[in-house]
Short mmCIF file of C-alpha atoms in Angstrom, two decimals:
data_model
loop_
_atom_site.label_atom_id
_atom_site.label_comp_id
_atom_site.label_asym_id
_atom_site.label_seq_id
_atom_site.Cartn_x
_atom_site.Cartn_y
_atom_site.Cartn_z
CA UNK A 1 0.00 0.00 0.07
CA UNK A 2 1.18 3.51 -0.92
CA UNK A 3 2.44 5.83 1.97
CA UNK A 4 0.30 8.82 2.49
CA UNK A 5 1.90 12.16 1.40
CA UNK A 6 1.33 13.60 4.93
CA UNK A 7 3.39 10.81 6.43
CA UNK A 8 6.22 11.27 3.89
CA UNK A 9 6.17 15.04 4.55
CA UNK A 10 6.31 14.47 8.33
CA UNK A 11 9.30 12.11 8.04
CA UNK A 12 11.10 14.67 5.76
CA UNK A 13 10.36 17.52 8.19
CA UNK A 14 11.53 15.50 11.21
CA UNK A 15 14.72 14.47 9.41
CA UNK A 16 15.58 18.01 8.34
CA UNK A 17 14.45 19.91 11.44
CA UNK A 18 17.87 20.73 12.76
CA UNK A 19 19.16 21.74 9.42
CA UNK A 20 16.30 24.19 8.90
CA UNK A 21 16.77 25.57 12.41
CA UNK A 22 20.40 26.24 11.73
CA UNK A 23 19.67 28.02 8.47
CA UNK A 24 16.57 30.13 9.36
CA UNK A 25 15.17 32.09 12.28
CA UNK A 26 11.56 32.99 13.14
CA UNK A 27 10.63 36.04 15.23
CA UNK A 28 7.58 35.40 17.29
CA UNK A 29 6.31 38.93 17.70
CA UNK A 30 3.00 40.73 17.87
CA UNK A 31 1.60 44.11 16.90
CA UNK A 32 -1.73 45.91 17.20
CA UNK A 33 -4.34 44.13 15.01
CA UNK A 34 -5.42 47.36 13.23
CA UNK A 35 -1.83 48.10 12.22
CA UNK A 36 -1.23 44.45 11.29
CA UNK A 37 -4.21 44.39 8.92
CA UNK A 38 -3.22 47.70 7.36
CA UNK A 39 0.32 46.44 6.83
CA UNK A 40 -0.79 43.14 5.36
CA UNK A 41 -3.14 45.05 2.98
CA UNK A 42 -0.28 47.39 1.94
CA UNK A 43 2.03 44.44 1.21
CA UNK A 44 -0.52 42.52 -0.71
CA UNK A 45 -1.53 45.48 -2.90
CA UNK A 46 2.20 46.22 -3.69
CA UNK A 47 3.19 42.57 -4.04
CA UNK A 48 5.80 42.86 -1.29
CA UNK A 49 6.89 39.86 0.71
CA UNK A 50 7.30 40.25 4.51
CA UNK A 51 10.83 39.24 4.36
CA UNK A 52 11.49 42.03 1.77
CA UNK A 53 9.95 44.48 4.20
CA UNK A 54 12.36 43.35 6.99
CA UNK A 55 15.44 43.49 4.87
CA UNK A 56 14.55 46.92 3.42
CA UNK A 57 13.72 48.26 6.86
CA UNK A 58 16.86 46.89 8.28
CA UNK A 59 18.98 48.52 5.52
CA UNK A 60 17.24 51.80 6.14
CA UNK A 61 17.96 51.67 9.80
CA UNK A 62 21.53 50.79 9.23
CA UNK A 63 21.94 53.89 7.06
CA UNK A 64 20.09 56.07 9.67
CA UNK A 65 22.32 54.94 12.50
CA UNK A 66 25.44 55.18 10.33
CA UNK A 67 24.81 58.95 10.06
CA UNK A 68 24.34 59.37 13.79
#
């Protein structure tokens, strides 16, 4: 009998968990719901990924603090 895709995926995820944790980080943060919804709408309308927002903001802050 064929193994279900969900079981195959789970085995893959379990096997590569440490590798993923070493390569990526997740910030568990929260913000005001109204701001969150406005931000998500803005990102969607402008086809911007959240990770792009983070990197762009980070670069802008580095420039701002470099001038200080």
